[in-house]
PDB file of C-alpha atoms and ligand atoms in Angstrom:
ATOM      1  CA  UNK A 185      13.365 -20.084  12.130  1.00  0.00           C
ATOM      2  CA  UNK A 186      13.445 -20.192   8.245  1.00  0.00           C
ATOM      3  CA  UNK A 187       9.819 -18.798   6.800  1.00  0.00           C
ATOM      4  CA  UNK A 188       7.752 -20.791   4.878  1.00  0.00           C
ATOM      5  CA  UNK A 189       6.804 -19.346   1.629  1.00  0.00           C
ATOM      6  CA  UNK A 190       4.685 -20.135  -1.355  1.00  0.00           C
ATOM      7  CA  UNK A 191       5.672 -19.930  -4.684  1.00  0.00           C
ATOM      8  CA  UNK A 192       3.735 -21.362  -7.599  1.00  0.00           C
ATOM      9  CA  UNK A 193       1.537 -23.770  -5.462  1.00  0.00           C
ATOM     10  CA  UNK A 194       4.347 -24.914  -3.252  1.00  0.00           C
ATOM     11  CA  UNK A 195       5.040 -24.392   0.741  1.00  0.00           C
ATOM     12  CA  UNK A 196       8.434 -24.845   0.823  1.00  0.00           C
ATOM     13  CA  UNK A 197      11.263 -23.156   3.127  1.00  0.00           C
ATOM     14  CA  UNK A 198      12.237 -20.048   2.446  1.00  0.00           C
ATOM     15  CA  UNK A 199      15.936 -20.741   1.378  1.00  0.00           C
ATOM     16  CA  UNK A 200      14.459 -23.664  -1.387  1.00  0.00           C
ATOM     17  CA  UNK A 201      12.079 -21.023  -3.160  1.00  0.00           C
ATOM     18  CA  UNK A 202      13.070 -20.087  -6.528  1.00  0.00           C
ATOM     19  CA  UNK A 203      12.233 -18.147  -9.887  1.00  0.00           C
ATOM     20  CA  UNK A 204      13.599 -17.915 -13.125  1.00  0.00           C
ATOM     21  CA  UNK A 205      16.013 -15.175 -14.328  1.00  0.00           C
ATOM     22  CA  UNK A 206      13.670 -15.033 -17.510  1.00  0.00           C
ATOM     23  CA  UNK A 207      10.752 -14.212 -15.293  1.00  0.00           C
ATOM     24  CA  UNK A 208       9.052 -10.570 -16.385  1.00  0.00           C
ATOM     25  CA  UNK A 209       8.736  -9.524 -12.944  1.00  0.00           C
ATOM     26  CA  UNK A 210      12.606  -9.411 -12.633  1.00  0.00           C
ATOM     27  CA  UNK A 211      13.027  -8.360 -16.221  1.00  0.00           C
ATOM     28  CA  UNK A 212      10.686  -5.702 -17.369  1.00  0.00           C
ATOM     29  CA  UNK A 213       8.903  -5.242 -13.642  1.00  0.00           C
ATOM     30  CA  UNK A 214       5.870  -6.745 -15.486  1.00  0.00           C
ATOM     31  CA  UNK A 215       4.004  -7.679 -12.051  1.00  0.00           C
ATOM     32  CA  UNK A 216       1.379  -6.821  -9.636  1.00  0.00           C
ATOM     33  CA  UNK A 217       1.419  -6.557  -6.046  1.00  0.00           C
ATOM     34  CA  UNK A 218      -0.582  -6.855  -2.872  1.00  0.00           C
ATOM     35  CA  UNK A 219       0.461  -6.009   0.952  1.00  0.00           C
ATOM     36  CA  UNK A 220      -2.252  -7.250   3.430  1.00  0.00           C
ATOM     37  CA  UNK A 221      -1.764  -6.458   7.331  1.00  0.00           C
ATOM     38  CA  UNK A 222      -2.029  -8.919   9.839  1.00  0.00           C
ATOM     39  CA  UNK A 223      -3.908  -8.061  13.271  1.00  0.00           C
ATOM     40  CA  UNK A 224      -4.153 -11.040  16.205  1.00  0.00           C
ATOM     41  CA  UNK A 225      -3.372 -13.157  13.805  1.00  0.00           C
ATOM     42  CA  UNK A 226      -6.255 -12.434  11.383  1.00  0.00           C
ATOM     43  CA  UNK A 227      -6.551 -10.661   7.745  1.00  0.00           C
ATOM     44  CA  UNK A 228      -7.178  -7.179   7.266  1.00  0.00           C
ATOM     45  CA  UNK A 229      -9.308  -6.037   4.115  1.00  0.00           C
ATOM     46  CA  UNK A 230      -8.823  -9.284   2.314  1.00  0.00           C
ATOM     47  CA  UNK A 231     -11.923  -8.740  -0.063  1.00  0.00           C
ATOM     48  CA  UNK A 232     -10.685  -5.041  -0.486  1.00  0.00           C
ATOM     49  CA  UNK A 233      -7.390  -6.053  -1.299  1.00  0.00           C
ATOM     50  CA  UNK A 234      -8.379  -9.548  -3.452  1.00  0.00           C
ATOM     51  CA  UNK A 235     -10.479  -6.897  -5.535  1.00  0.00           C
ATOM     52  CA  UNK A 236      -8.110  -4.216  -5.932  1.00  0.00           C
ATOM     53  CA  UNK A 237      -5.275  -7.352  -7.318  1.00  0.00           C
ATOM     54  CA  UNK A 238      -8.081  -8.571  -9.780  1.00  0.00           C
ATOM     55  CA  UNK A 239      -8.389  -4.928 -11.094  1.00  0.00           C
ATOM     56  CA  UNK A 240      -4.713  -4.577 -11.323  1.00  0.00           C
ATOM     57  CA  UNK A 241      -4.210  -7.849 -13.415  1.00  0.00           C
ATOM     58  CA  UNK A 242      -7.421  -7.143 -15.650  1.00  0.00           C
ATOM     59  CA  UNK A 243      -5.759  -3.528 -16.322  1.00  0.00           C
ATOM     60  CA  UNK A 244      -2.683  -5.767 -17.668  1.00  0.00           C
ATOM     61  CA  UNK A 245      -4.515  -7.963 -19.358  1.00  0.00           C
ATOM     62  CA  UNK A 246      -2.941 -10.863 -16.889  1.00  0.00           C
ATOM     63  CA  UNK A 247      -5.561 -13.659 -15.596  1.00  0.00           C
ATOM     64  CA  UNK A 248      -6.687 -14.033 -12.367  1.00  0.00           C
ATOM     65  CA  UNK A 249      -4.232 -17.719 -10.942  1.00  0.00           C
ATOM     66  CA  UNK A 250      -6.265 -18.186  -8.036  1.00  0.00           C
ATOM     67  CA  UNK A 251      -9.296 -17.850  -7.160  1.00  0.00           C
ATOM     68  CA  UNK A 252     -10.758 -15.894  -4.036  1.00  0.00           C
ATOM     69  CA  UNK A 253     -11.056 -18.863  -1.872  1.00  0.00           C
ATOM     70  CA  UNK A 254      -7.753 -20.202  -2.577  1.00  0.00           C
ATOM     71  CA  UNK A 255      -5.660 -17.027  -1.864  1.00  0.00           C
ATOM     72  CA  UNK A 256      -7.617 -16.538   1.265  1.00  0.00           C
ATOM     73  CA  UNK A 257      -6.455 -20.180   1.838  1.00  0.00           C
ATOM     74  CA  UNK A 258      -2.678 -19.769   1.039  1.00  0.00           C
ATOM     75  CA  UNK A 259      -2.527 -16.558   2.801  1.00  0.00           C
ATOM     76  CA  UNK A 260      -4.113 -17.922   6.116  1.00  0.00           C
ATOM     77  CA  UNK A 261      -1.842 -21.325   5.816  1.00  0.00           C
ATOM     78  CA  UNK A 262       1.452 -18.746   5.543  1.00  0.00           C
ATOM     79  CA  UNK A 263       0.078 -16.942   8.509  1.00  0.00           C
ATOM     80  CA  UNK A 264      -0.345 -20.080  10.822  1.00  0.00           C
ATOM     81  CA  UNK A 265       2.840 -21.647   9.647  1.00  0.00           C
ATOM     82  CA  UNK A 266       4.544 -18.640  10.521  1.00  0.00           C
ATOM     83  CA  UNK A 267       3.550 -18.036  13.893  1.00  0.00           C
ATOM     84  CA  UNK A 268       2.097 -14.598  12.591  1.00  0.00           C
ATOM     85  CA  UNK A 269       0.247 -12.904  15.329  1.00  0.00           C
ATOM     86  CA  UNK A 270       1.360  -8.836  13.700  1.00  0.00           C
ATOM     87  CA  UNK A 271       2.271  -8.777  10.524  1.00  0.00           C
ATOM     88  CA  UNK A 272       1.996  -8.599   6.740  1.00  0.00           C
ATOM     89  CA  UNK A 273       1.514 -10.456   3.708  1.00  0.00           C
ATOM     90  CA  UNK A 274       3.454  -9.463   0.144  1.00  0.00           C
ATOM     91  CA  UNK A 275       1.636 -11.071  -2.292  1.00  0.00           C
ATOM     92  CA  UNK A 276       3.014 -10.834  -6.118  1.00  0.00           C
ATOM     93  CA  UNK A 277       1.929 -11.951  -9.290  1.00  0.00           C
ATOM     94  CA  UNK A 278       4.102 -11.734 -12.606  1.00  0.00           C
ATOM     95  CA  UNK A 279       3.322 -12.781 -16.273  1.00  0.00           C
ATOM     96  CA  UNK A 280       5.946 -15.601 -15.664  1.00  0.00           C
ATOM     97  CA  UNK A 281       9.281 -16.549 -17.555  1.00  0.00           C
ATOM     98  CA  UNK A 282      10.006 -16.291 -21.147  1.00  0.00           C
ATOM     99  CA  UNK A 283      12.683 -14.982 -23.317  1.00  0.00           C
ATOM    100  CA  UNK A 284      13.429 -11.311 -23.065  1.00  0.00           C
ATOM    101  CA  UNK A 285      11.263  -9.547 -25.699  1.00  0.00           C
ATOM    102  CA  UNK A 286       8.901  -6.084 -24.999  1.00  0.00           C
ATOM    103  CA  UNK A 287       5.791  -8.229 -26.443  1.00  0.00           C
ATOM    104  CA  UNK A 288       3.760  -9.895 -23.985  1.00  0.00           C
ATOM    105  CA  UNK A 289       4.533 -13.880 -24.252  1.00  0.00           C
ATOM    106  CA  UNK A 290       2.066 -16.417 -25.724  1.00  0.00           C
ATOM    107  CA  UNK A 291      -0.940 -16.111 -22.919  1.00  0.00           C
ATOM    108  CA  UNK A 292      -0.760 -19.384 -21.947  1.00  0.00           C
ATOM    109  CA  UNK A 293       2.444 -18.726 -20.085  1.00  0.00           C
ATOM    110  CA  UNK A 294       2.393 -20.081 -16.329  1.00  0.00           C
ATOM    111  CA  UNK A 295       2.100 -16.738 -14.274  1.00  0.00           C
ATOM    112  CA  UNK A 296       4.390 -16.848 -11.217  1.00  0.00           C
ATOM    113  CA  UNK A 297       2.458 -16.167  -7.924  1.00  0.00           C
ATOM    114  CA  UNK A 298       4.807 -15.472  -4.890  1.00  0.00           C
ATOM    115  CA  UNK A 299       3.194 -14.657  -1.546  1.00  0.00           C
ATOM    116  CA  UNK A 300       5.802 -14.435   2.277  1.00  0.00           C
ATOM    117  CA  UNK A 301       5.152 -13.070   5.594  1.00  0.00           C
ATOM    118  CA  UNK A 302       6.545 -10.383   7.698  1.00  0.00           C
ATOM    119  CA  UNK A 303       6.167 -10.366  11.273  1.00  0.00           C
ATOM    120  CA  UNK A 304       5.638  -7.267  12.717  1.00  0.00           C
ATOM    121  CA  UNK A 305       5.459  -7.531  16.531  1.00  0.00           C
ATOM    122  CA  UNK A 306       3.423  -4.598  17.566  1.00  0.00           C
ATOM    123  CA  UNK A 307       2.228  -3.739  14.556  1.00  0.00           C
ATOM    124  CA  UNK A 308      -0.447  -1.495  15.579  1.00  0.00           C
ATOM    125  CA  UNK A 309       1.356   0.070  18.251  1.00  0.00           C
ATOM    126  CA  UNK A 310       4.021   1.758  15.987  1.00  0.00           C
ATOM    127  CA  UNK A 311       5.909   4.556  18.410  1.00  0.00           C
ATOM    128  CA  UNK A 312       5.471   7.000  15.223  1.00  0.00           C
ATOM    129  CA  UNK A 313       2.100   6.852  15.424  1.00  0.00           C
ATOM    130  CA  UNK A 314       2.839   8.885  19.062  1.00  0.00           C
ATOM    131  CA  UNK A 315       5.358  11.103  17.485  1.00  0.00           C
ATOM    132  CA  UNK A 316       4.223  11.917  14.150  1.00  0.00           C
ATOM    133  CA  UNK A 317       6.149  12.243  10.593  1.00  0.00           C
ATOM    134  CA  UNK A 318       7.973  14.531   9.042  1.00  0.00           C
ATOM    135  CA  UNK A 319       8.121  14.711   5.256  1.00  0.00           C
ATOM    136  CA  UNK A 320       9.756  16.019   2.451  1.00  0.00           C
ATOM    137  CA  UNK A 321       8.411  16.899  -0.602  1.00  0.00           C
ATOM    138  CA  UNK A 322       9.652  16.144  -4.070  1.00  0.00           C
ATOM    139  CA  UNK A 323       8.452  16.364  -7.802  1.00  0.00           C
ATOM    140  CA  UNK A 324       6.134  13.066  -8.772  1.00  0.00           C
ATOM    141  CA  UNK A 325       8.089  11.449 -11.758  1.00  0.00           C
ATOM    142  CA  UNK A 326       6.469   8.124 -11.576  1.00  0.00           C
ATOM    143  CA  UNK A 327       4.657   6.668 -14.695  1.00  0.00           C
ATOM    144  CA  UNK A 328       0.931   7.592 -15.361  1.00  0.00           C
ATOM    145  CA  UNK A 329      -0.935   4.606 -14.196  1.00  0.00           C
ATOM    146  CA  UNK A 330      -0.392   4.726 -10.730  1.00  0.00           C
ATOM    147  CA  UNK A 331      -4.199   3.142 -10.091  1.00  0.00           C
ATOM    148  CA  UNK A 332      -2.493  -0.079 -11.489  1.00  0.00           C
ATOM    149  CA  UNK A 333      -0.632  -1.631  -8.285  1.00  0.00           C
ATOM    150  CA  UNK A 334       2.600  -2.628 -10.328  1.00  0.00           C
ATOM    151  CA  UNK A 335       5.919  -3.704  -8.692  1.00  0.00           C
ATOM    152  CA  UNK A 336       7.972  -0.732 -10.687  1.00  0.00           C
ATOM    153  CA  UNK A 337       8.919   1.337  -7.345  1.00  0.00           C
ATOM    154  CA  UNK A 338      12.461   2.230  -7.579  1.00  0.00           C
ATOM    155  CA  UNK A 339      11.434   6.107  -7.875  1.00  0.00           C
ATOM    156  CA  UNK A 340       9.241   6.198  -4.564  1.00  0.00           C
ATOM    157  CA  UNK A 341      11.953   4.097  -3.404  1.00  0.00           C
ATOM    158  CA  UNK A 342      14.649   6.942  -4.429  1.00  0.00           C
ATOM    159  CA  UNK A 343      12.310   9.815  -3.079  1.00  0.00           C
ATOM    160  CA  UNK A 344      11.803   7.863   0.234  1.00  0.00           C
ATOM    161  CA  UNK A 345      15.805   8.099   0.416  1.00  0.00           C
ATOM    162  CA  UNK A 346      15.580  11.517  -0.373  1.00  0.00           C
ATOM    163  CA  UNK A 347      13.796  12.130   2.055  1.00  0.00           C
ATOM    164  CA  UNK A 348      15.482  10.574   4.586  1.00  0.00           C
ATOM    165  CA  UNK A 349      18.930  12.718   3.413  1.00  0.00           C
ATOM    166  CA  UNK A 350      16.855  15.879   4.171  1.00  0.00           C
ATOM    167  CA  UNK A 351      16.029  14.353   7.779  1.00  0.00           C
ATOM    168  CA  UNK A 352      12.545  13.701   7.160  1.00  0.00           C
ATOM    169  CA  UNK A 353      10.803   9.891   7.350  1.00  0.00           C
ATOM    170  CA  UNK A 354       8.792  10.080   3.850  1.00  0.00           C
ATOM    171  CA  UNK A 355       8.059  11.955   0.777  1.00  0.00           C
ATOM    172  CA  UNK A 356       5.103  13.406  -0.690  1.00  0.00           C
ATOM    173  CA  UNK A 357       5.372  13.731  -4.020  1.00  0.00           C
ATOM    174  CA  UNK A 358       3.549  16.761  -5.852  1.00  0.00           C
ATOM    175  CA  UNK A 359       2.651  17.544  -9.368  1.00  0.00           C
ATOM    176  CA  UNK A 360       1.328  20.489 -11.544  1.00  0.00           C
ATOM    177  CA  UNK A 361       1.364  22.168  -8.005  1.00  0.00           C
ATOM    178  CA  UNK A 362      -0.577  19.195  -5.783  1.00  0.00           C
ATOM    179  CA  UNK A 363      -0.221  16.718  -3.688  1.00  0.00           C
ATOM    180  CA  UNK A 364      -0.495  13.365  -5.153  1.00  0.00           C
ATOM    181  CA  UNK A 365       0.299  10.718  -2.284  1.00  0.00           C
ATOM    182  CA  UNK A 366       3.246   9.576  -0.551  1.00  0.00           C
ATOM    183  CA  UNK A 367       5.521   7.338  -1.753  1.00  0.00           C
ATOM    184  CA  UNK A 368       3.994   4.402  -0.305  1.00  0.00           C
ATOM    185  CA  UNK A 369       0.796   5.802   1.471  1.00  0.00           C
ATOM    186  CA  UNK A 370      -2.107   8.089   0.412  1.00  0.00           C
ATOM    187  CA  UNK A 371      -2.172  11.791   1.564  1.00  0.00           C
ATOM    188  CA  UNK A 372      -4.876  13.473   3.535  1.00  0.00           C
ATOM    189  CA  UNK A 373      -4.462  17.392   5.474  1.00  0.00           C
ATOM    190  CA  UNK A 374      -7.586  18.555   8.608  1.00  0.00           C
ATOM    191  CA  UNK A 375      -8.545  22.325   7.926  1.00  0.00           C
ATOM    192  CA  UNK A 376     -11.203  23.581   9.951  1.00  0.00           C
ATOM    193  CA  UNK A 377     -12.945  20.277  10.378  1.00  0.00           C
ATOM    194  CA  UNK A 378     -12.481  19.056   6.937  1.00  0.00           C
ATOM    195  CA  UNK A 379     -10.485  16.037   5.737  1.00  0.00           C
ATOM    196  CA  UNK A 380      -8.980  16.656   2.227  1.00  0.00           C
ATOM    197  CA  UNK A 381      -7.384  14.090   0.361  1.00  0.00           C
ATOM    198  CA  UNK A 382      -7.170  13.833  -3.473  1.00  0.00           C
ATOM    199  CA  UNK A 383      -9.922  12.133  -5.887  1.00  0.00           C
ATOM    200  CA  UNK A 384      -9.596   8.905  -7.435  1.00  0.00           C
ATOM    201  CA  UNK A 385      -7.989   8.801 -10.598  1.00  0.00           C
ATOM    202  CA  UNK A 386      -4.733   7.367 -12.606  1.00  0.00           C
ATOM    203  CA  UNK A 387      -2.307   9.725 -10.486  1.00  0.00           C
ATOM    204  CA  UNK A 388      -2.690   7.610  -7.137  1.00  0.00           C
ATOM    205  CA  UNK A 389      -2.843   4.129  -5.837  1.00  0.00           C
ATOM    206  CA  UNK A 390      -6.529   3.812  -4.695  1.00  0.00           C
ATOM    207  CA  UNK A 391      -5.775   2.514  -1.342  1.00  0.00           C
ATOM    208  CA  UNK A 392      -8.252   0.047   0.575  1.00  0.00           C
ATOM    209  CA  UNK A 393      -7.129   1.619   4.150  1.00  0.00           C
ATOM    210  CA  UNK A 394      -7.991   5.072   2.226  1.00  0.00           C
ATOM    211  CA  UNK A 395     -11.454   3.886   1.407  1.00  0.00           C
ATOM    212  CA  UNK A 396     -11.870   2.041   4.993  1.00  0.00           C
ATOM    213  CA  UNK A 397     -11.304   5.283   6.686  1.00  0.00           C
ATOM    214  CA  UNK A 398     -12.852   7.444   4.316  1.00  0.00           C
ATOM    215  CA  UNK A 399     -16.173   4.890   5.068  1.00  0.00           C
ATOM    216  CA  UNK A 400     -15.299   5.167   8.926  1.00  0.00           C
ATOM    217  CA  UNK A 401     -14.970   8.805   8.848  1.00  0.00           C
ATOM    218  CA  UNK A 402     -18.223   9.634   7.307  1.00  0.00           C
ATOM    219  CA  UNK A 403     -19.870   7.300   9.530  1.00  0.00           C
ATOM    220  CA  UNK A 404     -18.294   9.747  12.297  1.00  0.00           C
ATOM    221  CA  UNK A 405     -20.379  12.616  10.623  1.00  0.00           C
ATOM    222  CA  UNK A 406     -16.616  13.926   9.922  1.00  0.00           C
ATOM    223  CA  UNK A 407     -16.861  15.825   6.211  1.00  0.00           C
ATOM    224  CA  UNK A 408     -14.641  14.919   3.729  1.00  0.00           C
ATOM    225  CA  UNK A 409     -14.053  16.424   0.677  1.00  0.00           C
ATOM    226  CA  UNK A 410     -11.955  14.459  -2.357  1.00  0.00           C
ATOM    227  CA  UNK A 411      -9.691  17.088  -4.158  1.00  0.00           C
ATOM    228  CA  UNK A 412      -6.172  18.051  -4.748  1.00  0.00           C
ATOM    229  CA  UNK A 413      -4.406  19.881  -2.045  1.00  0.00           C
ATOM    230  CA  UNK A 414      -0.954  22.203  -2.060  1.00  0.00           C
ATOM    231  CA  UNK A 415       2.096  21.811  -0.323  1.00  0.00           C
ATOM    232  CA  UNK A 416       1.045  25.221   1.476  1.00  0.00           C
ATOM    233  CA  UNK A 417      -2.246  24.380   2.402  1.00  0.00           C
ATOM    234  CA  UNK A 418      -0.993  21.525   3.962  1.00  0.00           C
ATOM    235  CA  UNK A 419       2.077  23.363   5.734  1.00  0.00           C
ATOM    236  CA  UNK A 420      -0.637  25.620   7.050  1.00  0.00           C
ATOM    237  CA  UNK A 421      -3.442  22.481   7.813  1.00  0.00           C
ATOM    238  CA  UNK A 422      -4.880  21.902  11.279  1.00  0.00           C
ATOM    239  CA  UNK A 423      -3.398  18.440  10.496  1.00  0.00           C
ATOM    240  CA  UNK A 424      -1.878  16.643   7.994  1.00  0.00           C
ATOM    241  CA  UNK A 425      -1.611  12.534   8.233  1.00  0.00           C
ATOM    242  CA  UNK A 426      -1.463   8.945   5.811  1.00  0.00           C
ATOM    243  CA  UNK A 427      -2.591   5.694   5.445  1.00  0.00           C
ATOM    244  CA  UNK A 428      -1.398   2.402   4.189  1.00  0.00           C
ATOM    245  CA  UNK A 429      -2.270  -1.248   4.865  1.00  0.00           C
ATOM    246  CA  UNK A 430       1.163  -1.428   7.212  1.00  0.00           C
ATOM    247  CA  UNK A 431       1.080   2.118   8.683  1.00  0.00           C
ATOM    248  CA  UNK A 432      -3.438   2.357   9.190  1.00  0.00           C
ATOM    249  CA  UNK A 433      -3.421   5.949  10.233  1.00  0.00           C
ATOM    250  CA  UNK A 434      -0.227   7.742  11.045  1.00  0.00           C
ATOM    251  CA  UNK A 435       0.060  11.683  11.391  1.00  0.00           C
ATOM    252  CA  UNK A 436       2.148  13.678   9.708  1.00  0.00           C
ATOM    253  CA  UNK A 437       3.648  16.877  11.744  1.00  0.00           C
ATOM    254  CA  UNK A 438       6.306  18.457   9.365  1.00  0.00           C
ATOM    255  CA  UNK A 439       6.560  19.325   6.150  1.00  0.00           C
ATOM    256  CA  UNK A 440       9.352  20.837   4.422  1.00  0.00           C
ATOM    257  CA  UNK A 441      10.842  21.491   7.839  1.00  0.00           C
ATOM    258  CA  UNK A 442       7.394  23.494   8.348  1.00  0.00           C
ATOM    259  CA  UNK A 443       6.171  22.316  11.806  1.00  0.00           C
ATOM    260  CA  UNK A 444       2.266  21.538  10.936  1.00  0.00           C
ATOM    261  CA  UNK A 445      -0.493  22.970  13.527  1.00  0.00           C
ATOM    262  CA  UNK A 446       1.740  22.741  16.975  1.00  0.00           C
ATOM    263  CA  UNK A 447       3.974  20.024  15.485  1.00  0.00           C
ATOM    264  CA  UNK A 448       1.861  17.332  17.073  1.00  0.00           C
ATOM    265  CA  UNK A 449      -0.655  14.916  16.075  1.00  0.00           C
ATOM    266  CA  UNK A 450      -3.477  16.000  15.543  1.00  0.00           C
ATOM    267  CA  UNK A 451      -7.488  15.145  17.351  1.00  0.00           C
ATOM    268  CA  UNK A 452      -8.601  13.942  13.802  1.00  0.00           C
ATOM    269  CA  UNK A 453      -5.278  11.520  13.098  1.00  0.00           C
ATOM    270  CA  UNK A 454      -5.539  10.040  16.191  1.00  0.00           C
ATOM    271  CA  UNK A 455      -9.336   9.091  16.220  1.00  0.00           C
ATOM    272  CA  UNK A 456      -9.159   7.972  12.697  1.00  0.00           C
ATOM    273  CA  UNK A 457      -6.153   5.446  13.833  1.00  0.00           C
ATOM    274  CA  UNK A 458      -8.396   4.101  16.822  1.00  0.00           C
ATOM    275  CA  UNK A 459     -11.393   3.252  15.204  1.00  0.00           C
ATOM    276  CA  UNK A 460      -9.549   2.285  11.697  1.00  0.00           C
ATOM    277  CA  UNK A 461      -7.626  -0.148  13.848  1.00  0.00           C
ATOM    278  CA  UNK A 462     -10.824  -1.363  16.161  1.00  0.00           C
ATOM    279  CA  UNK A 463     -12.799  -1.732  13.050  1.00  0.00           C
ATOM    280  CA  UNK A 464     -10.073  -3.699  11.259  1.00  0.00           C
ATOM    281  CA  UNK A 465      -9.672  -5.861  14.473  1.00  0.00           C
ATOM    282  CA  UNK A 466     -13.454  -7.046  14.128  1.00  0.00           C
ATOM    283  CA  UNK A 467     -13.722  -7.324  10.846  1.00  0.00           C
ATOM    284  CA  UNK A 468     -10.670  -9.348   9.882  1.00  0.00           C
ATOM    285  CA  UNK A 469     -10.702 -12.913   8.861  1.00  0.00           C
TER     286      UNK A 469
HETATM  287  N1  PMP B 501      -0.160   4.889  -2.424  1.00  0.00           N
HETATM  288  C1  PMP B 501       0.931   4.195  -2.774  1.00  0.00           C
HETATM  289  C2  PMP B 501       1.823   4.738  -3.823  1.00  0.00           C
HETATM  290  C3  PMP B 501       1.224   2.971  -2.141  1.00  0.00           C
HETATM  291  O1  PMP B 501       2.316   2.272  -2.492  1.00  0.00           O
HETATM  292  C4  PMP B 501       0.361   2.506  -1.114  1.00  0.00           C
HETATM  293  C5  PMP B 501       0.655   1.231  -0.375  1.00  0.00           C
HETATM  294  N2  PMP B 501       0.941   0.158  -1.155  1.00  0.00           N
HETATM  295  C6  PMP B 501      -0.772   3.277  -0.792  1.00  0.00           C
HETATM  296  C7  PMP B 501      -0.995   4.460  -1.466  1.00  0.00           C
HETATM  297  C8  PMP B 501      -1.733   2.828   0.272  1.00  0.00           C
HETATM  298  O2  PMP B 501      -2.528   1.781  -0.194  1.00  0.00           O
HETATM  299  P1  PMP B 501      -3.143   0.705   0.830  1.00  0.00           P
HETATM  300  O3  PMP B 501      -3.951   1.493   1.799  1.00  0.00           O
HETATM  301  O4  PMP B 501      -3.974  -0.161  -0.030  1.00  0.00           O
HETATM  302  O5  PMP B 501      -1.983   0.031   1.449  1.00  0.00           O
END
């Protein structure tokens, strides 16, 4: 059955939704982006991720097309008109068509706002979250403002393939001799009771599922401590694991072809998954 999407306040089928060539997003990659999971049929994080979008746009100097109540609106029509019970929501926003030319266009430009779904039977029952990931590291060339959720991922994109050529699911990507994130998904290693996963700053996406479980896992009376970590701190980790909106928790068991711990998920990983998912459940809208 063709999807219904929205583009620029239309519902239309999928095969009748257009852009422009001229449009930024397509030319210059001059667009935000938004992925929001969807559990039972219900929105995970939508305040988390409506903020983080806002921040991104404000960053860009891009307005805000639509207000809180009316994305929550769009997103939740696109999820019943789908038939979405597990799935996700892409959500983009560029700085609309215009001739080709560096300089931002006159501000009054029309913005183009483009939101779809993706079913995901099953979502939170992902067999890798029973197995584990391996990954592969691999330098972090991407631009500087990786707080700003921009649509420019052709390099995680060509590390993820890397990757995969070297056998493993994912890459982390690591700079002056640390961990920054993966290429779609935050980083995090267990040593002796401790989760570690990097600070805030312009070298990672500040991901809402990061901040959920971060919340969650104090609440646990786990400790946490926000600093960089090495690729062989986290080859010799207790645990390693990642999250993302799509992926919640998900261990991580190799690294470099280094087996991490017993090459199993770990205690930590899998309680963080359970209660980031039960939360998530409850609290979606
Ligand atoms: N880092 C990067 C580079 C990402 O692309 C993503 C997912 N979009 C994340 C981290 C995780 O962010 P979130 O938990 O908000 O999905």
């Amino acid at each position: 059955m063709p999807r219904t999407v929205y583009v620029n306040g239309e519902f239309l089928p999928e095969a009748e939704a257009t852009i422009s060539v001229f449009d930024r997003g397509f030319l210059f990659a001059d667009a935000v982006y938004e992925v929001v999971s969807v559990l039972g049929g219900r929105l995970v994080d939508f305040d988390g991720h409506a903020q983080r979008l806002e921040r991104s746009l404000s960053e860009l100097a891009m307005p805000v097309p639509l207000s809180r109540d009316a994305l929550l609106e769009v997103m939740r029509r696109l999820t019943v008109e789908n038939g979405i019970e597990d799935g996700l929501i892409y959500l983009q926003i560029t700085r609309g068509a215009a001739d080709r030319d560096f300089a931002y266009p006159d501000p009054d430009t029309p913005q183009t706002v483009v939101l779809f779904t993706q079913s995901k039977p099953g979502l939170a029952d992902a067999p890798a979250a029973r197995t584990g990931l391996k990954v592969a590291t691999c330098p972090d060339l991407r631009w500087g403002r990786r707080d700003i959720k921009t649509v420019q991922l052709l390099y995680p994109s060509m590390a993820k393939m890397a990757a995969r050529e070297q056998g493993a699911d994912d890459a982390w990507m690591v700079e002056d001799g640390a961990v920054t994130e993966g290429t779609s998904n935050n980083a995090y290693i267990v040593r002796g009771g401790v989760i570690v996963t990097r600070q805030l700053g312009s070298e990672i996406l500040h991901g809402i599922t990061r901040a959920a479980v971060l919340r969650l896992a104090r609440e646990a009376q786990m400790t946490v401590e926000e600093r960089p970590f090495t690729v062989e701190e986290a080859q010799s980790a207790d645990e390693a694991f990642v999250t993302s909106a799509s992926a919640f928790v998900m261990p991580v068991v190799e690294i470099d072809g280094r087996p991490v711990a017993d090459g199993t998920p770990g205690p930590v990983a899998r309680r963080l998954r359970e209660i980031y998912i039960e939360e998530s459940r409850k609290a979606a809208l």
